[in-house]
Amino acid sequence: MGLISGMFMGFLFGIALMAGLREMMRYRGRKRITKAADIKLLSSLNRDDLIKICGENLPEWISFPVFEQVKWMNKQLNKIWPFVADAAEAVIKESVEPLLEEYRPPGITSLKFSKLSLGTVAPKIEGIRVQSLKQGQIIMDIDLRWGGDPDISLAVEAALVASIPIQLKDLQVFTVVRAIFQLADEIPCISAVVIALLAEPKPRIDYTLKAVGGSLTAIPGLSDMIDDTVNSIITDMLQWPHRIVVPIGGIPVDTSELELKPVGKVTVTVMKANELKNKELIGKSDPYVVVYVRPLFKVKTKVIENNLNPVWNQTFELIAEDKETQSLIVEVFDEDIGQDKRLGIAKLPLAELEADTAKENELRLLPSLDMLKIKDKKDRGTVTIQVSYHEFNKEEQLAALEDEKKTLEARKKLKEDGVIGSTMDALDDAASIVGSGVGMVGAGIGTGVGLVGSGLGAGAGIVGSGFGAVGSGLTKAGKFMGFGGSKRSGSTTPVNSIQENEGAKPLQT
Amino acid sequence: MGFFSTVFGLVGFGVGISSGLVIGYYLFVYFQTCDVKDPIVRRLVEHDSENLHGLLPEIPFWVKNPDYDRMDWLNRFIQVMWPYLDKAICKTAKNIASPIIAEQIPKYKIESVEFESLTLGSLPPTFQGMKVYLTEEKELIMEPFLKWAGNPNITVAVKAYGLKATVQVVDLQIFAQPRITLKPLVPSFPCFANIFVSLMEKPYVDFGLKLFGADLMSIPGLYRFVQELIKDQVANMYLWPNTLDVQILDPTKAMQKPVGILHVKVLRATKLRKKDLLGGSDPYVKLKLTESKAPSKKTAVKHNNLSPEWNEEFSIVVKDPETQALELIVYDWEKVGKHDKMGMNVVPLKELPTDEAKVMTLDLLKNMDPNDVQNDKVRGQIEVELTYKPFKEEDMPHNTENLGAVQKAPEGTPSGGGLLVVIVHEAQDVEGKHHTNPYVRINFKGEERKTKQLKKSRDPRWEEEFSFTLEEPPTKERMHVEVCSTSSRIGLLHPKETLGYVDIILADVVTNKRMNEKFHLIDSKNGRLLIELQWRAS
């Protein structure tokens, strides 16, 4: 009796224990899961959520800007800045100098940092926004503002003038940096980072240039040239869609997805211009047109002298890398002795183009693309172009990529040989040489031959500028370049091969 | 009779309870699913007020406290990255664990141990706020509040004697507030030498541990016990002031402290090539270490001499003998215009023997490019005697462990006295009426010391160190520190100006040994001066 009742009691007790354990398990499990869900929920709150929790009167220190504030990071940045500045100086020097060299405008033979110190004011991160628009990618936008007091001196060497140190002062950088992280399954989980400056809002980089122990007017147009160089570097290297791809962590990853690739071909026929402004005192302007998508690949038409309604009818092909954000830039110049004057500039966003249909566009010329810099409303005439856009298929894309590489290499070579002053020169077509005659060497391109290391000194320089005055085939490249004697005769050959066919596409696609 | 029935009753109870437990286990626990489900996270708007009350204790710190910053952007970042991190971490963990397991199981007669499943779940760690502290020292302090309430599923299956047992860890929750200190800050990337991590409070840990599907942590009392155990273990190791140190850079190297001295004796040059049109050249030698910011040293100019004898001695501080090199350039002095370079050469310091004089005769070259044809020309030779003396170990400051610690006074200080060290770090918002080219003047017991002058700077940084050897502790003295500015132009109305001053009572320094304080300047609008004072008693 005792045995049975004992067994029965024990049995019940055991089952009850287990039932109790199960209840406990369930209870605790539920509790943990609720907590997990709560914490997950609280990890990203928006305004409405908080109002729901706290009621209408939120604490004053809470705000929800689009770009989330990072006060803590700014505090730390301020503190660590002197050390970062010290460490960064060497790195910047190493990485930026070759860049300056590549984008160096014609007319300057050497552009180097002679002094570089980043100053005491740290950049400020106004905010950070993180989004993920594509599987396996995180996009981080950092709103960066730097009103710094860096002490940067550039040693500029131009032909005719010995090295002049130029000081960059009152640097102000307002920009949104976009970093795209490509995720991977291996530690550190990021296989590559893409860095670019967002085009919208447009990066603002302001500075004043000051010549140390001299005046900037010693070289006319120098400050414009440096502006141009800085601008080209930024728009052509960093500004979205252009980007820098940095592979990380030794994981062999195919980053070609992330790189900017040619996606299409823009065929532009520069037809004519109407009612251009006259910039010359005697006679009329001698207009020509420069067309480009990227400033690294500029093409230009022949010069039509003494005409305010010129007709060119020349066709070029240009490569587009990102149809959504890139634009076709059309600049009209007046060819002049010394520096060519810009008669106007116009922009045609590629996004407006339809695939494979030629369309005529009449564009109004503006003094500048930067709306803030436009001060007058004067009519500058129009330029008419016919544009068609062709999207590449895979094979064409590869071919275009190859071509682009070749062109760049060829240019680099030309540059090394001293034929063109800079990779930035617009490639000329033969017409301008023929037109100007005068036995001028390879006009636009040839003029890039500076006094690079020729050591002829000022005397030769004067002779050089004398030459310059005679030449009417001078392009922008010839702004204040003399001819470097020894190299001059040989410089025509490689250029002519490109210039052979009139109205051709200097940039084969 | 009563005795037997009691015994039977007990035996019956024993049998009953075990069978009851087994049946109960199969009835209630066995069929419980062991899968880990994603918790359903509803949007906050859909919550009712009762749920919201449950949420209140978890409200992030940045909502409650103004000194915490929101880090939702980082949370979003981690959330997107989490699936990738999860895979990577689990893979690494498996790779590390499997060889260890393979090595250990033969000892315990276990057939196999393997991960049946290993995943960290879908819920990433989140930051509920970030607080930073600003100090005057060279360090960064931050305190993120980290909460990870995850739903990992870590199941380990152990097979032994033909039986299989599974241990499963679920619902791991860890809340911690680590203090991360980066110090000291150094002028080379990544700009700090050490990371110190320590926990400010005992962390909160919770999890479910399922053995054969039954959650052991649900047994009343056991959970609390285990939690306390873990907390204490962690606390013993990392609770403040215990820290976890991770060294990133070697601080002595990163700080670029001098490690030795190079004595250079420029003896003579021979057969220099003539540069001047009239007469011989006027050579002098410029000495410099590569990668050094110190100004270069020059010998005297020997006029009209193509085989000059200098016999001049110089000592140069070396910071890194592995990479630095001595650069010798011979120039031709000119009264007017640029001095012409007559030739140069470079001696890498690693080629030099230590503590031993070595006389070297070097060919002068146009540049260091070995392929340049112009280097074939004979430009003459230069003879130098080089001695590299690295500092002895004992001379080197042993403050790598604690840079804030005060060093001992050097030998030779009078007993009872000591060394008073003043380090002028920086100033902020100093402004003169006419010019702001600030330098600091220290007046102490009639002695005057000056820092170098910085041009046009409202927030100058000097980082200069001065020391005064004293007979006795300066308990009654004051130190007069003044920020001055002199005009860069000569002969103007305002050649000199005081930007502000402060009198520091030194008794505090003697009792505290070290003070690093920002002083508000007197006679200045808003100027502040950061000065560090140390008293090194002998």
PDB file of C-alpha atoms in Angstrom, chain A residues 2-22 24-26 28-46 48-50 52-54 58-59 61-65 68-73 75-77 79-80 82-89 91 120-121 128-132 134-140 149 169 181 183-190 210, chain B residues 5 8-9 11-13 15-17 19-21 23-25 27-29 32 39-45 47 52 54-56 58-60 62-66 69-73 75-77 79-81 84-85 87-89 91-92 123 126 128 130 132-142 147 149 170-171 173 175 185-192 204 206-208 210 213-215 217-220 223 293 459 461:
ATOM      1  CA  GLY A   2       2.772   2.306   1.053  1.00  0.00           C
ATOM      2  CA  LEU A   3       4.726   1.309  -2.037  1.00  0.00           C
ATOM      3  CA  ILE A   4       1.950   2.031  -4.425  1.00  0.00           C
ATOM      4  CA  SER A   5       0.927   5.280  -2.856  1.00  0.00           C
ATOM      5  CA  GLY A   6       4.586   6.249  -2.701  1.00  0.00           C
ATOM      6  CA  MET A   7       5.048   5.433  -6.367  1.00  0.00           C
ATOM      7  CA  PHE A   8       1.907   7.295  -7.242  1.00  0.00           C
ATOM      8  CA  MET A   9       2.923  10.305  -5.248  1.00  0.00           C
ATOM      9  CA  GLY A  10       6.422  10.215  -6.708  1.00  0.00           C
ATOM     10  CA  PHE A  11       5.056   9.866 -10.182  1.00  0.00           C
ATOM     11  CA  LEU A  12       2.789  12.823  -9.793  1.00  0.00           C
ATOM     12  CA  PHE A  13       5.550  14.838  -8.211  1.00  0.00           C
ATOM     13  CA  GLY A  14       7.949  14.012 -11.019  1.00  0.00           C
ATOM     14  CA  ILE A  15       5.460  14.958 -13.699  1.00  0.00           C
ATOM     15  CA  ALA A  16       4.600  18.116 -11.830  1.00  0.00           C
ATOM     16  CA  LEU A  17       8.262  19.017 -11.602  1.00  0.00           C
ATOM     17  CA  MET A  18       8.700  18.558 -15.310  1.00  0.00           C
ATOM     18  CA  ALA A  19       5.589  20.516 -16.049  1.00  0.00           C
ATOM     19  CA  GLY A  20       6.891  23.238 -13.774  1.00  0.00           C
ATOM     20  CA  LEU A  21      10.239  23.205 -15.537  1.00  0.00           C
ATOM     21  CA  ARG A  22       8.512  23.526 -18.853  1.00  0.00           C
ATOM     22  CA  MET A  24       9.686  28.079 -16.326  1.00  0.00           C
ATOM     23  CA  MET A  25      11.439  27.430 -19.627  1.00  0.00           C
ATOM     24  CA  ARG A  26       8.612  28.930 -21.567  1.00  0.00           C
ATOM     25  CA  ARG A  28      12.047  32.614 -19.345  1.00  0.00           C
ATOM     26  CA  GLY A  29      12.346  31.992 -23.033  1.00  0.00           C
ATOM     27  CA  ARG A  30       9.495  34.371 -23.711  1.00  0.00           C
ATOM     28  CA  LYS A  31      10.999  36.970 -21.449  1.00  0.00           C
ATOM     29  CA  ARG A  32      14.358  36.812 -23.168  1.00  0.00           C
ATOM     30  CA  ILE A  33      12.835  36.977 -26.604  1.00  0.00           C
ATOM     31  CA  THR A  34      10.702  39.965 -25.699  1.00  0.00           C
ATOM     32  CA  LYS A  35      13.771  41.681 -24.354  1.00  0.00           C
ATOM     33  CA  ALA A  36      15.709  40.892 -27.501  1.00  0.00           C
ATOM     34  CA  ALA A  37      12.908  42.274 -29.614  1.00  0.00           C
ATOM     35  CA  ASP A  38      12.714  45.405 -27.478  1.00  0.00           C
ATOM     36  CA  ILE A  39      16.396  46.073 -27.704  1.00  0.00           C
ATOM     37  CA  LYS A  40      16.384  45.558 -31.408  1.00  0.00           C
ATOM     38  CA  LEU A  41      13.500  47.961 -31.661  1.00  0.00           C
ATOM     39  CA  LEU A  42      15.254  50.586 -29.599  1.00  0.00           C
ATOM     40  CA  SER A  43      18.432  50.400 -31.642  1.00  0.00           C
ATOM     41  CA  SER A  44      16.946  52.589 -34.320  1.00  0.00           C
ATOM     42  CA  LEU A  45      14.314  54.968 -33.193  1.00  0.00           C
ATOM     43  CA  ASN A  46      12.686  57.730 -35.094  1.00  0.00           C
ATOM     44  CA  ASP A  48       7.349  59.068 -33.948  1.00  0.00           C
ATOM     45  CA  ASP A  49       8.593  56.110 -31.948  1.00  0.00           C
ATOM     46  CA  LEU A  50      10.021  58.348 -29.293  1.00  0.00           C
ATOM     47  CA  LYS A  52       4.988  57.189 -28.558  1.00  0.00           C
ATOM     48  CA  ILE A  53       7.276  56.237 -25.685  1.00  0.00           C
ATOM     49  CA  CYS A  54       7.940  59.560 -24.027  1.00  0.00           C
ATOM     50  CA  LEU A  58      10.733  65.060 -25.738  1.00  0.00           C
ATOM     51  CA  PRO A  59      13.952  66.039 -24.026  1.00  0.00           C
ATOM     52  CA  TRP A  61      18.704  67.406 -26.637  1.00  0.00           C
ATOM     53  CA  ILE A  62      17.006  65.034 -29.008  1.00  0.00           C
ATOM     54  CA  SER A  63      16.687  65.828 -32.669  1.00  0.00           C
ATOM     55  CA  PHE A  64      16.406  63.741 -35.765  1.00  0.00           C
ATOM     56  CA  PRO A  65      18.272  65.292 -38.662  1.00  0.00           C
ATOM     57  CA  GLU A  68      22.719  61.873 -37.685  1.00  0.00           C
ATOM     58  CA  GLN A  69      24.911  64.008 -35.493  1.00  0.00           C
ATOM     59  CA  VAL A  70      28.109  62.596 -34.111  1.00  0.00           C
ATOM     60  CA  LYS A  71      29.181  65.004 -31.409  1.00  0.00           C
ATOM     61  CA  TRP A  72      31.310  62.411 -29.708  1.00  0.00           C
ATOM     62  CA  MET A  73      33.283  61.814 -32.850  1.00  0.00           C
ATOM     63  CA  LYS A  75      35.162  65.818 -29.754  1.00  0.00           C
ATOM     64  CA  GLN A  76      37.578  62.972 -30.289  1.00  0.00           C
ATOM     65  CA  LEU A  77      38.618  64.300 -33.652  1.00  0.00           C
ATOM     66  CA  LYS A  79      41.647  66.048 -29.604  1.00  0.00           C
ATOM     67  CA  ILE A  80      43.487  63.701 -31.913  1.00  0.00           C
ATOM     68  CA  PRO A  82      47.292  67.511 -34.105  1.00  0.00           C
ATOM     69  CA  PHE A  83      48.549  63.955 -34.185  1.00  0.00           C
ATOM     70  CA  VAL A  84      46.560  63.013 -37.252  1.00  0.00           C
ATOM     71  CA  ALA A  85      47.750  66.138 -39.007  1.00  0.00           C
ATOM     72  CA  ASP A  86      51.351  65.224 -38.282  1.00  0.00           C
ATOM     73  CA  ALA A  87      50.912  61.699 -39.481  1.00  0.00           C
ATOM     74  CA  ALA A  88      48.884  62.633 -42.535  1.00  0.00           C
ATOM     75  CA  GLU A  89      51.279  65.160 -43.932  1.00  0.00           C
ATOM     76  CA  VAL A  91      50.933  60.452 -46.621  1.00  0.00           C
ATOM     77  CA  THR A 120      45.216  73.290 -35.873  1.00  0.00           C
ATOM     78  CA  VAL A 121      41.558  73.251 -36.779  1.00  0.00           C
ATOM     79  CA  ILE A 128      26.435  60.579 -40.894  1.00  0.00           C
ATOM     80  CA  ARG A 129      23.773  58.731 -42.805  1.00  0.00           C
ATOM     81  CA  VAL A 130      23.848  55.001 -43.373  1.00  0.00           C
ATOM     82  CA  GLN A 131      21.711  53.270 -45.920  1.00  0.00           C
ATOM     83  CA  SER A 132      21.753  50.024 -47.768  1.00  0.00           C
ATOM     84  CA  LYS A 134      21.795  47.158 -52.656  1.00  0.00           C
ATOM     85  CA  GLN A 135      22.295  43.678 -51.281  1.00  0.00           C
ATOM     86  CA  GLY A 136      25.740  43.322 -49.779  1.00  0.00           C
ATOM     87  CA  GLN A 137      26.586  47.005 -49.836  1.00  0.00           C
ATOM     88  CA  ILE A 138      26.435  49.662 -47.196  1.00  0.00           C
ATOM     89  CA  ILE A 139      26.405  53.272 -48.225  1.00  0.00           C
ATOM     90  CA  MET A 140      27.666  55.729 -45.688  1.00  0.00           C
ATOM     91  CA  ASP A 149      43.962  76.982 -41.250  1.00  0.00           C
ATOM     92  CA  LYS A 169      45.161  80.057 -47.395  1.00  0.00           C
ATOM     93  CA  PHE A 181      31.400  49.229 -48.239  1.00  0.00           C
ATOM     94  CA  LEU A 183      30.619  43.176 -47.717  1.00  0.00           C
ATOM     95  CA  ALA A 184      32.190  39.756 -47.734  1.00  0.00           C
ATOM     96  CA  ASP A 185      31.951  36.512 -45.792  1.00  0.00           C
ATOM     97  CA  GLU A 186      35.483  36.630 -44.468  1.00  0.00           C
ATOM     98  CA  ILE A 187      36.838  38.669 -41.611  1.00  0.00           C
ATOM     99  CA  PRO A 188      37.065  41.731 -41.668  1.00  0.00           C
ATOM    100  CA  CYS A 189      33.836  41.389 -43.638  1.00  0.00           C
ATOM    101  CA  ILE A 190      34.560  44.346 -45.854  1.00  0.00           C
ATOM    102  CA  LYS A 210      48.869  84.065 -52.206  1.00  0.00           C
TER     103      LYS A 210
ATOM    104  CA  SER B   5       5.346   1.020   4.942  1.00  0.00           C
ATOM    105  CA  PHE B   8       8.199   1.076   0.857  1.00  0.00           C
ATOM    106  CA  GLY B   9       6.615   4.438   0.536  1.00  0.00           C
ATOM    107  CA  VAL B  11      11.203   3.439  -2.349  1.00  0.00           C
ATOM    108  CA  GLY B  12       7.931   3.805  -4.214  1.00  0.00           C
ATOM    109  CA  PHE B  13       8.348   7.546  -4.203  1.00  0.00           C
ATOM    110  CA  VAL B  15      10.717   4.854  -8.336  1.00  0.00           C
ATOM    111  CA  GLY B  16       7.698   6.982  -8.958  1.00  0.00           C
ATOM    112  CA  ILE B  17       9.571  10.220  -9.177  1.00  0.00           C
ATOM    113  CA  SER B  19       9.550   7.351 -13.839  1.00  0.00           C
ATOM    114  CA  GLY B  20       7.461  10.474 -13.433  1.00  0.00           C
ATOM    115  CA  LEU B  21      10.393  12.633 -14.422  1.00  0.00           C
ATOM    116  CA  ILE B  23       7.512  10.431 -18.551  1.00  0.00           C
ATOM    117  CA  GLY B  24       7.117  14.087 -17.738  1.00  0.00           C
ATOM    118  CA  TYR B  25      10.262  14.827 -19.734  1.00  0.00           C
ATOM    119  CA  LEU B  27       5.446  14.553 -22.224  1.00  0.00           C
ATOM    120  CA  PHE B  28       6.445  18.140 -21.739  1.00  0.00           C
ATOM    121  CA  VAL B  29      10.054  18.803 -22.654  1.00  0.00           C
ATOM    122  CA  GLN B  32       9.480  21.235 -27.226  1.00  0.00           C
ATOM    123  CA  PRO B  39      11.601  37.037 -32.698  1.00  0.00           C
ATOM    124  CA  ILE B  40       8.843  39.013 -34.290  1.00  0.00           C
ATOM    125  CA  VAL B  41       9.831  42.618 -33.997  1.00  0.00           C
ATOM    126  CA  ARG B  42       6.736  44.706 -34.300  1.00  0.00           C
ATOM    127  CA  ARG B  43       6.935  48.352 -35.095  1.00  0.00           C
ATOM    128  CA  LEU B  44       6.661  50.578 -32.107  1.00  0.00           C
ATOM    129  CA  VAL B  45       3.547  52.245 -33.385  1.00  0.00           C
ATOM    130  CA  HIS B  47       2.579  48.452 -29.493  1.00  0.00           C
ATOM    131  CA  LEU B  52       5.359  50.090 -23.809  1.00  0.00           C
ATOM    132  CA  GLY B  54       7.814  46.842 -20.459  1.00  0.00           C
ATOM    133  CA  LEU B  55       9.988  48.834 -22.809  1.00  0.00           C
ATOM    134  CA  LEU B  56      10.667  51.695 -20.446  1.00  0.00           C
ATOM    135  CA  GLU B  58      15.398  49.583 -21.819  1.00  0.00           C
ATOM    136  CA  ILE B  59      15.149  53.128 -23.160  1.00  0.00           C
ATOM    137  CA  PRO B  60      18.561  53.974 -24.564  1.00  0.00           C
ATOM    138  CA  TRP B  62      20.953  58.920 -25.334  1.00  0.00           C
ATOM    139  CA  VAL B  63      17.265  59.573 -24.844  1.00  0.00           C
ATOM    140  CA  LYS B  64      17.587  59.927 -21.102  1.00  0.00           C
ATOM    141  CA  ASN B  65      20.933  61.684 -20.774  1.00  0.00           C
ATOM    142  CA  PRO B  66      22.196  64.649 -22.743  1.00  0.00           C
ATOM    143  CA  ASP B  69      25.251  60.503 -28.146  1.00  0.00           C
ATOM    144  CA  ARG B  70      23.006  58.579 -30.439  1.00  0.00           C
ATOM    145  CA  MET B  71      24.657  55.923 -32.561  1.00  0.00           C
ATOM    146  CA  ASP B  72      21.784  54.661 -34.648  1.00  0.00           C
ATOM    147  CA  TRP B  73      23.804  55.050 -37.812  1.00  0.00           C
ATOM    148  CA  ASN B  75      23.509  50.247 -35.445  1.00  0.00           C
ATOM    149  CA  ARG B  76      22.175  50.351 -38.953  1.00  0.00           C
ATOM    150  CA  PHE B  77      25.638  49.712 -40.287  1.00  0.00           C
ATOM    151  CA  GLN B  79      22.702  45.417 -38.859  1.00  0.00           C
ATOM    152  CA  VAL B  80      23.410  45.275 -42.563  1.00  0.00           C
ATOM    153  CA  MET B  81      26.817  43.799 -41.935  1.00  0.00           C
ATOM    154  CA  TYR B  84      28.266  38.569 -43.081  1.00  0.00           C
ATOM    155  CA  LEU B  85      29.880  38.997 -39.705  1.00  0.00           C
ATOM    156  CA  LYS B  87      29.116  33.773 -41.134  1.00  0.00           C
ATOM    157  CA  ALA B  88      32.688  34.947 -40.816  1.00  0.00           C
ATOM    158  CA  ILE B  89      32.806  34.644 -37.042  1.00  0.00           C
ATOM    159  CA  LYS B  91      33.529  29.956 -39.674  1.00  0.00           C
ATOM    160  CA  THR B  92      36.548  31.220 -37.782  1.00  0.00           C
ATOM    161  CA  LEU B 123      19.903  40.070 -34.064  1.00  0.00           C
ATOM    162  CA  THR B 126      23.407  47.409 -30.692  1.00  0.00           C
ATOM    163  CA  GLN B 128      22.498  52.346 -26.938  1.00  0.00           C
ATOM    164  CA  MET B 130      28.127  56.718 -26.578  1.00  0.00           C
ATOM    165  CA  VAL B 132      33.132  60.586 -24.391  1.00  0.00           C
ATOM    166  CA  TYR B 133      35.237  62.277 -21.774  1.00  0.00           C
ATOM    167  CA  LEU B 134      37.595  65.112 -22.457  1.00  0.00           C
ATOM    168  CA  THR B 135      40.721  65.377 -20.376  1.00  0.00           C
ATOM    169  CA  GLU B 136      43.867  67.420 -20.658  1.00  0.00           C
ATOM    170  CA  GLU B 137      45.989  64.327 -21.131  1.00  0.00           C
ATOM    171  CA  LYS B 138      46.994  62.809 -24.431  1.00  0.00           C
ATOM    172  CA  GLU B 139      44.245  60.257 -24.526  1.00  0.00           C
ATOM    173  CA  LEU B 140      40.830  59.542 -25.908  1.00  0.00           C
ATOM    174  CA  ILE B 141      38.232  58.070 -23.616  1.00  0.00           C
ATOM    175  CA  MET B 142      34.921  56.734 -24.789  1.00  0.00           C
ATOM    176  CA  LYS B 147      23.656  45.671 -25.662  1.00  0.00           C
ATOM    177  CA  ALA B 149      20.324  40.497 -26.989  1.00  0.00           C
ATOM    178  CA  VAL B 170      20.229  29.956 -26.849  1.00  0.00           C
ATOM    179  CA  ASP B 171      19.179  33.530 -26.297  1.00  0.00           C
ATOM    180  CA  GLN B 173      22.183  38.382 -23.799  1.00  0.00           C
ATOM    181  CA  PHE B 175      24.879  44.124 -21.739  1.00  0.00           C
ATOM    182  CA  LEU B 185      48.334  59.706 -28.847  1.00  0.00           C
ATOM    183  CA  VAL B 186      51.247  59.664 -31.248  1.00  0.00           C
ATOM    184  CA  PRO B 187      51.970  61.454 -34.497  1.00  0.00           C
ATOM    185  CA  SER B 188      51.925  58.399 -36.753  1.00  0.00           C
ATOM    186  CA  PHE B 189      48.979  56.364 -37.945  1.00  0.00           C
ATOM    187  CA  PRO B 190      46.735  55.091 -36.421  1.00  0.00           C
ATOM    188  CA  CYS B 191      47.659  57.886 -34.009  1.00  0.00           C
ATOM    189  CA  PHE B 192      47.470  55.952 -30.759  1.00  0.00           C
ATOM    190  CA  TYR B 204      24.622  41.664 -17.374  1.00  0.00           C
ATOM    191  CA  ASP B 206      21.729  35.899 -19.485  1.00  0.00           C
ATOM    192  CA  PHE B 207      21.278  32.829 -21.633  1.00  0.00           C
ATOM    193  CA  GLY B 208      19.490  29.547 -21.951  1.00  0.00           C
ATOM    194  CA  LYS B 210      19.619  23.315 -22.904  1.00  0.00           C
ATOM    195  CA  GLY B 213      16.386  19.931 -24.618  1.00  0.00           C
ATOM    196  CA  ALA B 214      15.760  20.981 -21.028  1.00  0.00           C
ATOM    197  CA  ASP B 215      16.816  24.492 -20.143  1.00  0.00           C
ATOM    198  CA  MET B 217      18.895  27.884 -16.507  1.00  0.00           C
ATOM    199  CA  SER B 218      15.172  27.622 -15.778  1.00  0.00           C
ATOM    200  CA  ILE B 219      15.857  25.675 -12.612  1.00  0.00           C
ATOM    201  CA  PRO B 220      15.142  28.240  -9.933  1.00  0.00           C
ATOM    202  CA  TYR B 223      20.407  30.873 -13.103  1.00  0.00           C
ATOM    203  CA  LYS B 293      62.560  68.034 -39.201  1.00  0.00           C
ATOM    204  CA  ASP B 459      45.953  78.579 -30.819  1.00  0.00           C
ATOM    205  CA  ARG B 461      51.169  74.550 -29.750  1.00  0.00           C
TER     206      ARG B 461
END
